[in-house]
Coordinates of C-alpha atoms and ligand atoms in Angstrom, one line a residue:
M1 CA 77.5 -96.3 27.1
S2 CA 77.1 -93.0 29.0
T3 CA 78.8 -92.8 32.4
D4 CA 77.5 -91.5 35.7
F5 CA 79.9 -88.5 35.3
S6 CA 80.8 -86.2 32.5
T7 CA 84.1 -84.9 31.3
R8 CA 82.4 -83.3 28.4
W9 CA 81.4 -79.7 27.8
A10 CA 78.1 -80.8 26.3
R11 CA 75.2 -82.3 28.2
A12 CA 71.5 -82.8 28.3
E13 CA 69.7 -81.5 31.4
V14 CA 66.6 -83.4 32.3
H15 CA 64.3 -81.9 34.9
T16 CA 62.5 -84.8 36.5
G17 CA 60.4 -82.4 38.5
L18 CA 59.0 -81.2 35.2
I19 CA 58.2 -84.7 34.1
Q20 CA 56.2 -85.0 37.4
H21 CA 54.6 -81.6 36.7
N22 CA 53.5 -82.8 33.2
V23 CA 52.2 -86.1 34.5
A24 CA 50.3 -84.2 37.2
I25 CA 48.7 -81.8 34.6
V26 CA 47.5 -84.7 32.4
K27 CA 46.2 -86.6 35.5
E28 CA 44.2 -83.6 36.5
R29 CA 42.7 -83.3 33.0
I30 CA 41.8 -86.9 32.3
G31 CA 39.8 -87.7 35.4
S32 CA 39.9 -91.3 36.7
A33 CA 41.8 -93.1 33.9
Q34 CA 45.1 -94.6 34.8
I35 CA 48.3 -93.2 33.3
W36 CA 50.8 -95.6 31.9
A37 CA 54.0 -93.7 31.1
V38 CA 55.5 -94.5 27.7
V39 CA 59.3 -94.7 28.2
K40 CA 60.3 -96.5 25.0
A41 CA 63.4 -95.3 23.1
N42 CA 65.2 -94.4 26.4
A43 CA 62.2 -92.3 27.4
Y44 CA 62.3 -90.3 24.1
G45 CA 65.9 -89.6 24.7
H46 CA 65.4 -88.4 28.3
G47 CA 66.7 -91.5 30.1
S48 CA 64.3 -94.3 30.9
I49 CA 65.1 -95.1 34.5
P50 CA 64.9 -91.6 36.0
V51 CA 61.8 -90.8 33.9
A52 CA 60.0 -94.0 34.8
Q53 CA 60.7 -93.3 38.5
A54 CA 59.5 -89.7 38.2
A55 CA 56.4 -90.7 36.3
L56 CA 55.5 -93.4 38.9
A57 CA 56.1 -90.9 41.7
A58 CA 53.7 -88.5 40.0
G59 CA 50.9 -91.0 39.9
A60 CA 51.5 -93.1 36.8
T61 CA 50.5 -96.7 37.6
G62 CA 52.3 -98.5 34.8
L63 CA 55.0 -98.1 32.1
C64 CA 55.0 -98.9 28.3
V65 CA 58.1 -99.9 26.2
A66 CA 58.6 -101.0 22.6
V67 CA 61.1 -103.8 23.0
V68 CA 62.0 -106.4 25.6
D69 CA 65.5 -104.9 26.3
E70 CA 63.9 -101.7 27.4
G71 CA 61.7 -103.5 29.9
V72 CA 64.7 -105.5 31.2
V73 CA 66.7 -102.3 31.9
L74 CA 63.8 -101.0 34.0
R75 CA 63.4 -104.3 36.0
R76 CA 67.1 -104.4 36.7
A77 CA 66.9 -100.9 38.1
G78 CA 64.4 -102.3 40.6
I79 CA 61.2 -101.0 39.1
T80 CA 58.3 -103.2 40.0
A81 CA 55.4 -101.4 38.3
P82 CA 53.7 -103.2 35.3
I83 CA 55.6 -102.8 32.1
L84 CA 53.6 -103.2 28.9
L85 CA 55.3 -104.3 25.7
L86 CA 53.5 -102.3 23.0
S87 CA 53.6 -105.0 20.3
E88 CA 54.1 -108.7 20.0
Q89 CA 57.7 -109.8 20.4
P90 CA 59.7 -112.5 18.7
A91 CA 58.7 -116.0 19.9
S92 CA 62.3 -116.6 21.1
L93 CA 61.9 -113.9 23.8
A94 CA 58.8 -115.5 25.5
E95 CA 60.9 -116.9 28.4
L96 CA 62.6 -113.6 29.0
I97 CA 59.3 -111.8 29.0
V98 CA 57.9 -114.2 31.6
G99 CA 61.1 -114.2 33.6
Y100 CA 61.2 -110.4 33.9
E101 CA 57.5 -110.2 34.5
L102 CA 56.8 -107.9 31.6
T103 CA 53.3 -107.6 30.3
P104 CA 53.1 -108.8 26.7
T105 CA 50.8 -107.6 23.9
V106 CA 49.1 -110.4 22.1
S107 CA 47.7 -110.0 18.6
T108 CA 48.0 -113.5 17.1
T109 CA 47.2 -117.0 18.3
R110 CA 50.8 -118.1 17.6
G111 CA 52.1 -115.3 19.9
A112 CA 49.6 -116.3 22.6
A113 CA 50.5 -120.0 22.4
V114 CA 54.2 -119.3 22.8
L115 CA 53.6 -117.1 25.8
A116 CA 51.2 -119.6 27.4
T117 CA 53.9 -122.4 27.1
A118 CA 56.6 -120.2 28.6
A119 CA 54.3 -119.1 31.5
A120 CA 53.2 -122.6 32.2
T121 CA 56.8 -123.8 32.2
A122 CA 57.6 -121.1 34.8
D123 CA 54.5 -122.0 36.7
K124 CA 53.2 -118.4 36.4
V125 CA 50.0 -116.7 35.2
V126 CA 51.0 -113.9 32.8
N127 CA 48.8 -110.8 32.3
V128 CA 48.5 -110.0 28.6
H129 CA 46.9 -107.1 26.7
I130 CA 45.2 -107.8 23.4
K131 CA 45.8 -105.2 20.7
V132 CA 43.3 -104.6 18.0
D133 CA 43.9 -102.9 14.6
T134 CA 41.1 -100.5 14.2
G135 CA 42.6 -98.6 11.2
M136 CA 46.2 -97.7 11.7
H137 CA 47.3 -101.0 10.1
R138 CA 50.6 -101.4 11.9
V139 CA 50.1 -104.2 14.4
G140 CA 47.1 -105.8 16.1
V141 CA 44.4 -108.4 15.5
S142 CA 41.7 -107.3 13.1
A143 CA 38.6 -106.1 14.8
N144 CA 36.4 -109.0 13.6
E145 CA 38.9 -111.6 14.9
A146 CA 39.5 -110.0 18.3
V147 CA 36.9 -112.0 20.2
S148 CA 38.0 -115.4 18.9
L149 CA 41.6 -114.5 19.7
A150 CA 40.5 -113.6 23.3
Q151 CA 38.7 -116.9 23.6
F152 CA 41.9 -118.7 22.4
V153 CA 43.9 -116.8 25.1
K154 CA 41.3 -117.6 27.7
S155 CA 41.7 -121.3 26.9
Y156 CA 45.1 -121.2 28.6
E157 CA 45.2 -121.2 32.4
S158 CA 48.7 -119.6 32.3
L159 CA 47.4 -116.4 30.6
S160 CA 45.1 -113.7 31.9
I161 CA 43.6 -111.0 29.8
E162 CA 44.3 -107.8 31.7
G163 CA 43.9 -105.3 28.8
L164 CA 42.3 -104.7 25.5
Y165 CA 43.6 -101.8 23.4
T166 CA 44.0 -100.0 20.1
H167 CA 46.1 -97.1 18.7
F168 CA 45.0 -94.0 16.7
A169 CA 46.6 -93.0 13.5
V170 CA 45.7 -89.3 13.5
A171 CA 45.1 -88.4 17.1
D172 CA 47.2 -85.2 16.6
T173 CA 44.5 -84.0 14.2
P174 CA 41.3 -84.2 16.4
S175 CA 39.0 -83.2 13.6
H176 CA 40.1 -86.0 11.3
P177 CA 37.2 -88.4 10.7
A178 CA 39.4 -91.4 11.1
N179 CA 39.4 -90.8 14.9
A180 CA 35.7 -91.3 15.1
T181 CA 35.9 -94.3 12.8
Q182 CA 38.6 -96.0 14.9
L183 CA 36.8 -95.2 18.1
T184 CA 33.5 -96.7 16.8
A185 CA 35.3 -99.8 15.7
F186 CA 37.0 -100.2 19.0
N187 CA 33.8 -99.6 21.0
E188 CA 32.2 -102.4 18.9
V189 CA 35.1 -104.7 19.9
V190 CA 34.7 -103.8 23.6
D191 CA 30.9 -104.5 23.3
A192 CA 31.6 -107.9 21.6
F193 CA 34.0 -108.8 24.4
T194 CA 31.3 -107.9 27.0
K195 CA 28.8 -110.1 25.2
A196 CA 31.3 -112.9 25.1
G197 CA 31.7 -112.5 28.9
I198 CA 35.2 -111.1 28.6
Q199 CA 35.8 -107.9 30.5
P200 CA 39.5 -106.9 30.8
P201 CA 40.0 -104.4 33.6
L202 CA 42.1 -102.1 31.4
I203 CA 40.6 -100.8 28.2
H204 CA 42.8 -98.2 26.4
A205 CA 43.2 -96.4 23.2
A206 CA 44.7 -92.9 23.8
N207 CA 48.2 -91.7 23.3
S208 CA 49.0 -88.1 24.5
A209 CA 47.1 -86.3 21.8
A210 CA 43.9 -88.4 22.2
A211 CA 44.1 -88.3 26.0
L212 CA 44.2 -84.6 26.1
S213 CA 41.8 -83.8 23.2
N214 CA 39.1 -86.5 23.3
A215 CA 37.4 -87.6 26.6
D216 CA 35.7 -90.5 24.8
S217 CA 39.1 -92.0 24.0
R218 CA 40.3 -92.3 27.6
F219 CA 38.5 -95.5 28.8
S220 CA 40.2 -96.9 31.9
M221 CA 43.8 -96.0 31.0
V222 CA 45.9 -93.8 28.7
R223 CA 49.4 -94.3 27.3
L224 CA 51.2 -91.1 27.9
G225 CA 54.3 -90.4 25.9
I226 CA 55.3 -87.1 24.3
A227 CA 53.2 -84.8 26.6
M228 CA 54.9 -86.2 29.7
Y229 CA 58.1 -84.8 28.2
G230 CA 56.5 -81.4 27.8
L231 CA 56.6 -81.7 24.0
L232 CA 53.7 -81.2 21.6
P233 CA 52.1 -84.2 19.9
G234 CA 51.5 -81.9 16.9
P235 CA 50.4 -78.4 16.1
G236 CA 46.8 -79.5 15.9
V237 CA 46.5 -80.2 19.6
S238 CA 48.5 -77.2 21.0
E239 CA 45.4 -75.7 22.6
F240 CA 45.0 -78.9 24.7
C241 CA 48.7 -78.8 25.8
A242 CA 48.7 -75.6 27.8
G243 CA 50.8 -75.8 30.9
L244 CA 53.1 -78.6 29.8
I245 CA 56.8 -77.7 30.1
P246 CA 59.7 -79.2 28.1
A247 CA 61.8 -81.3 30.5
M248 CA 65.0 -81.5 28.6
S249 CA 67.6 -78.8 27.7
I250 CA 70.7 -79.3 25.6
K251 CA 73.7 -77.2 26.6
A252 CA 77.4 -77.0 25.7
K253 CA 80.3 -74.7 26.4
V254 CA 82.4 -72.9 23.8
S255 CA 85.6 -75.0 23.4
A256 CA 87.6 -72.8 21.0
V257 CA 87.3 -69.4 19.4
R258 CA 89.0 -67.8 16.4
W259 CA 88.7 -64.8 14.1
V260 CA 88.1 -65.9 10.5
D261 CA 88.5 -63.5 7.6
A262 CA 85.8 -62.4 5.2
G263 CA 85.7 -64.7 2.2
E264 CA 86.9 -67.8 4.2
A265 CA 84.4 -70.5 4.9
V266 CA 84.0 -72.9 7.9
S267 CA 83.8 -76.7 8.3
Y268 CA 83.5 -79.6 5.9
G269 CA 82.7 -78.6 2.4
L270 CA 83.5 -74.9 3.1
H271 CA 80.0 -74.2 2.0
R272 CA 79.3 -70.6 3.1
P273 CA 82.0 -67.9 2.8
L274 CA 81.8 -65.3 5.5
E275 CA 80.6 -61.9 4.4
K276 CA 82.7 -60.2 7.0
S277 CA 85.5 -61.1 9.4
S278 CA 83.8 -63.0 12.2
L279 CA 84.4 -64.6 15.5
I280 CA 83.8 -68.4 15.1
A281 CA 83.0 -70.3 18.3
T282 CA 83.4 -74.1 18.3
I283 CA 81.2 -76.3 20.5
P284 CA 82.0 -79.9 21.3
I285 CA 78.7 -81.5 20.3
G286 CA 77.7 -82.9 16.9
Y287 CA 75.6 -85.3 14.9
A288 CA 76.8 -88.3 17.0
D289 CA 75.0 -86.7 19.9
G290 CA 71.8 -86.1 18.0
V291 CA 72.3 -82.6 16.5
P292 CA 71.2 -83.4 13.0
R293 CA 73.7 -82.6 10.2
A294 CA 70.9 -81.2 8.2
L295 CA 70.4 -78.3 10.6
F296 CA 73.1 -76.2 8.8
G297 CA 71.5 -74.0 6.3
T298 CA 68.0 -74.1 7.8
G299 CA 68.3 -70.8 9.6
F300 CA 68.4 -72.7 12.9
K301 CA 70.1 -70.8 15.7
V302 CA 71.7 -71.5 19.1
L303 CA 72.0 -69.1 22.0
I304 CA 75.2 -67.6 23.4
H305 CA 75.0 -64.7 25.8
G306 CA 71.3 -64.8 25.3
V307 CA 71.6 -64.0 21.6
P308 CA 70.5 -66.3 18.8
R309 CA 73.4 -67.2 16.5
D310 CA 73.8 -69.0 13.2
I311 CA 75.6 -72.2 12.6
A312 CA 78.6 -71.2 10.4
G313 CA 79.1 -74.5 8.6
T314 CA 78.3 -78.2 8.3
V315 CA 77.6 -79.9 11.6
T316 CA 80.4 -82.5 12.1
M317 CA 80.2 -85.7 14.1
D318 CA 81.6 -84.2 17.3
Q319 CA 81.7 -80.4 16.9
I320 CA 79.7 -77.4 15.5
M321 CA 81.0 -74.0 14.6
I322 CA 78.9 -70.9 15.5
D323 CA 79.1 -67.6 13.7
C324 CA 79.3 -64.9 16.4
G325 CA 79.7 -62.0 13.9
N326 CA 81.7 -59.1 15.4
D327 CA 81.0 -60.1 19.0
S328 CA 84.4 -60.2 20.6
S329 CA 83.1 -60.9 24.1
I330 CA 82.6 -64.7 23.6
T331 CA 85.4 -66.8 25.1
V332 CA 86.1 -70.5 25.8
G333 CA 83.9 -71.8 28.5
D334 CA 80.9 -69.6 27.7
E335 CA 77.5 -71.5 27.8
V336 CA 75.7 -72.4 24.6
V337 CA 72.1 -73.4 24.6
L338 CA 71.0 -75.6 21.7
I339 CA 67.6 -76.5 23.3
G340 CA 66.2 -74.6 26.2
R341 CA 66.3 -71.1 27.6
Q342 CA 69.0 -68.5 28.0
G343 CA 68.1 -65.1 29.2
D344 CA 64.9 -64.1 27.4
E345 CA 65.4 -66.4 24.5
V346 CA 64.3 -69.9 24.1
V347 CA 65.0 -72.6 21.5
T348 CA 62.6 -75.5 21.4
V349 CA 62.6 -79.1 20.1
D350 CA 59.6 -78.0 17.9
Q351 CA 61.8 -75.3 16.3
W352 CA 64.4 -77.9 15.4
A353 CA 61.7 -80.1 14.1
A354 CA 60.2 -77.3 12.0
A355 CA 63.6 -76.4 10.6
L356 CA 64.2 -80.0 9.6
G357 CA 60.7 -80.9 8.4
T358 CA 60.2 -83.6 11.1
I359 CA 58.4 -83.9 14.4
G360 CA 59.7 -83.3 18.0
Y361 CA 59.5 -87.1 18.7
E362 CA 62.4 -87.7 16.2
I363 CA 64.5 -84.9 17.6
A364 CA 64.1 -86.0 21.2
C365 CA 64.7 -89.8 20.5
G366 CA 67.8 -88.8 18.5
I367 CA 69.6 -87.3 21.5
G368 CA 72.4 -89.8 21.4
A369 CA 73.8 -92.5 23.8
R370 CA 77.1 -90.6 24.1
M371 CA 75.3 -87.6 25.6
Y372 CA 75.6 -87.2 29.3
R373 CA 72.3 -86.6 31.0
N374 CA 72.3 -84.5 34.1
Y375 CA 69.2 -85.0 36.2
L376 CA 67.8 -81.9 38.1
Ligands
PLP1 C1 54.6 -94.5 21.3 C2 53.2 -95.0 21.6 C3 52.4 -94.3 22.5 C4 52.8 -92.9 23.0 O1 52.4 -91.9 22.1 P1 52.6 -90.4 22.4 O2 52.1 -89.7 21.2 O3 54.0 -90.1 22.6 O4 51.8 -90.1 23.7 C5 51.2 -94.8 22.8 N1 50.8 -96.0 22.3 C6 51.6 -96.7 21.4 C7 51.1 -98.0 20.9 C8 52.8 -96.2 21.0 O5 53.5 -96.9 20.2

């Protein structure tokens, strides 16, 4: 949907050098474990192909995605690194998975059997990762059935067990007791595999928060998502995230200005009458681009001329109006920063998230397909 050019006065700027910086920082902190970069959801809104390329250049050895389409996009861009699908996929996609040499997750015998048939038909041996549910209860084979699933997988010559993994439910709260419970359960599965003579080369459990905060969770590989983008997994791990730098800014230019009288209100619903005559600046970006409609009224501010300014009325699909008070210096074409730095001021994804009662992940992924992404 987005083109390779932009006619719009609104864009995301993605600094691939900062993606590399963030990967390098994590790499230095986690020792010998491999980094597989999580680029699902269009790389958390940053653009999956450039982010994948940057992460691999910075030392990541594999990639992770949520759905088959995301893996196909990367293969078609010429990326040859391993691409792990983070959960079992519909049986109808087995041929596509094998054809594009994606690395499937297996957590059921039925899923394994379908992949084995597709692999055998294509005369290939497919690497798979077995996912174990150790307490999050989203996907994965239960811990006490993991060895028998692995033995079932091993019975197929067309499948090879490359990985064994799990996923934490509360990694962003390192002191939560469930982290230790899940880790113990996972270690017991790893031991049971060893006893059964099955030793997958890649053992992994950690997302960003766990990788940075808990050395015991790193095993031979970590799945690095949010931290690679320079965003916090959660407030509970901020002390472990020092040095990470957000890689994406959202900028627009003022597209129209007008003086609006005291007592008049702005935008759909005419919700907030102005207390005094004010310069209203319109910017051509809206909720279709991922600026949530709910931001109006939260106290959230954007930057113009280095000054934080209020949203004057309801965020519309394609445009937002900004209350510039009595500042008559603002004109069409002036830069507006919605996320990022301007002068001494900075607006962060986490500020948006806090204003909206959500997490940075949701803000970043929400940056829409219509948004042009400029890579620096
Ligand atoms: C999304 C995801 C990750 C990445 O998590 P971050 O917190 O962004 O690092 C890792 N593993 C699985 C299974 C995921 O779904």
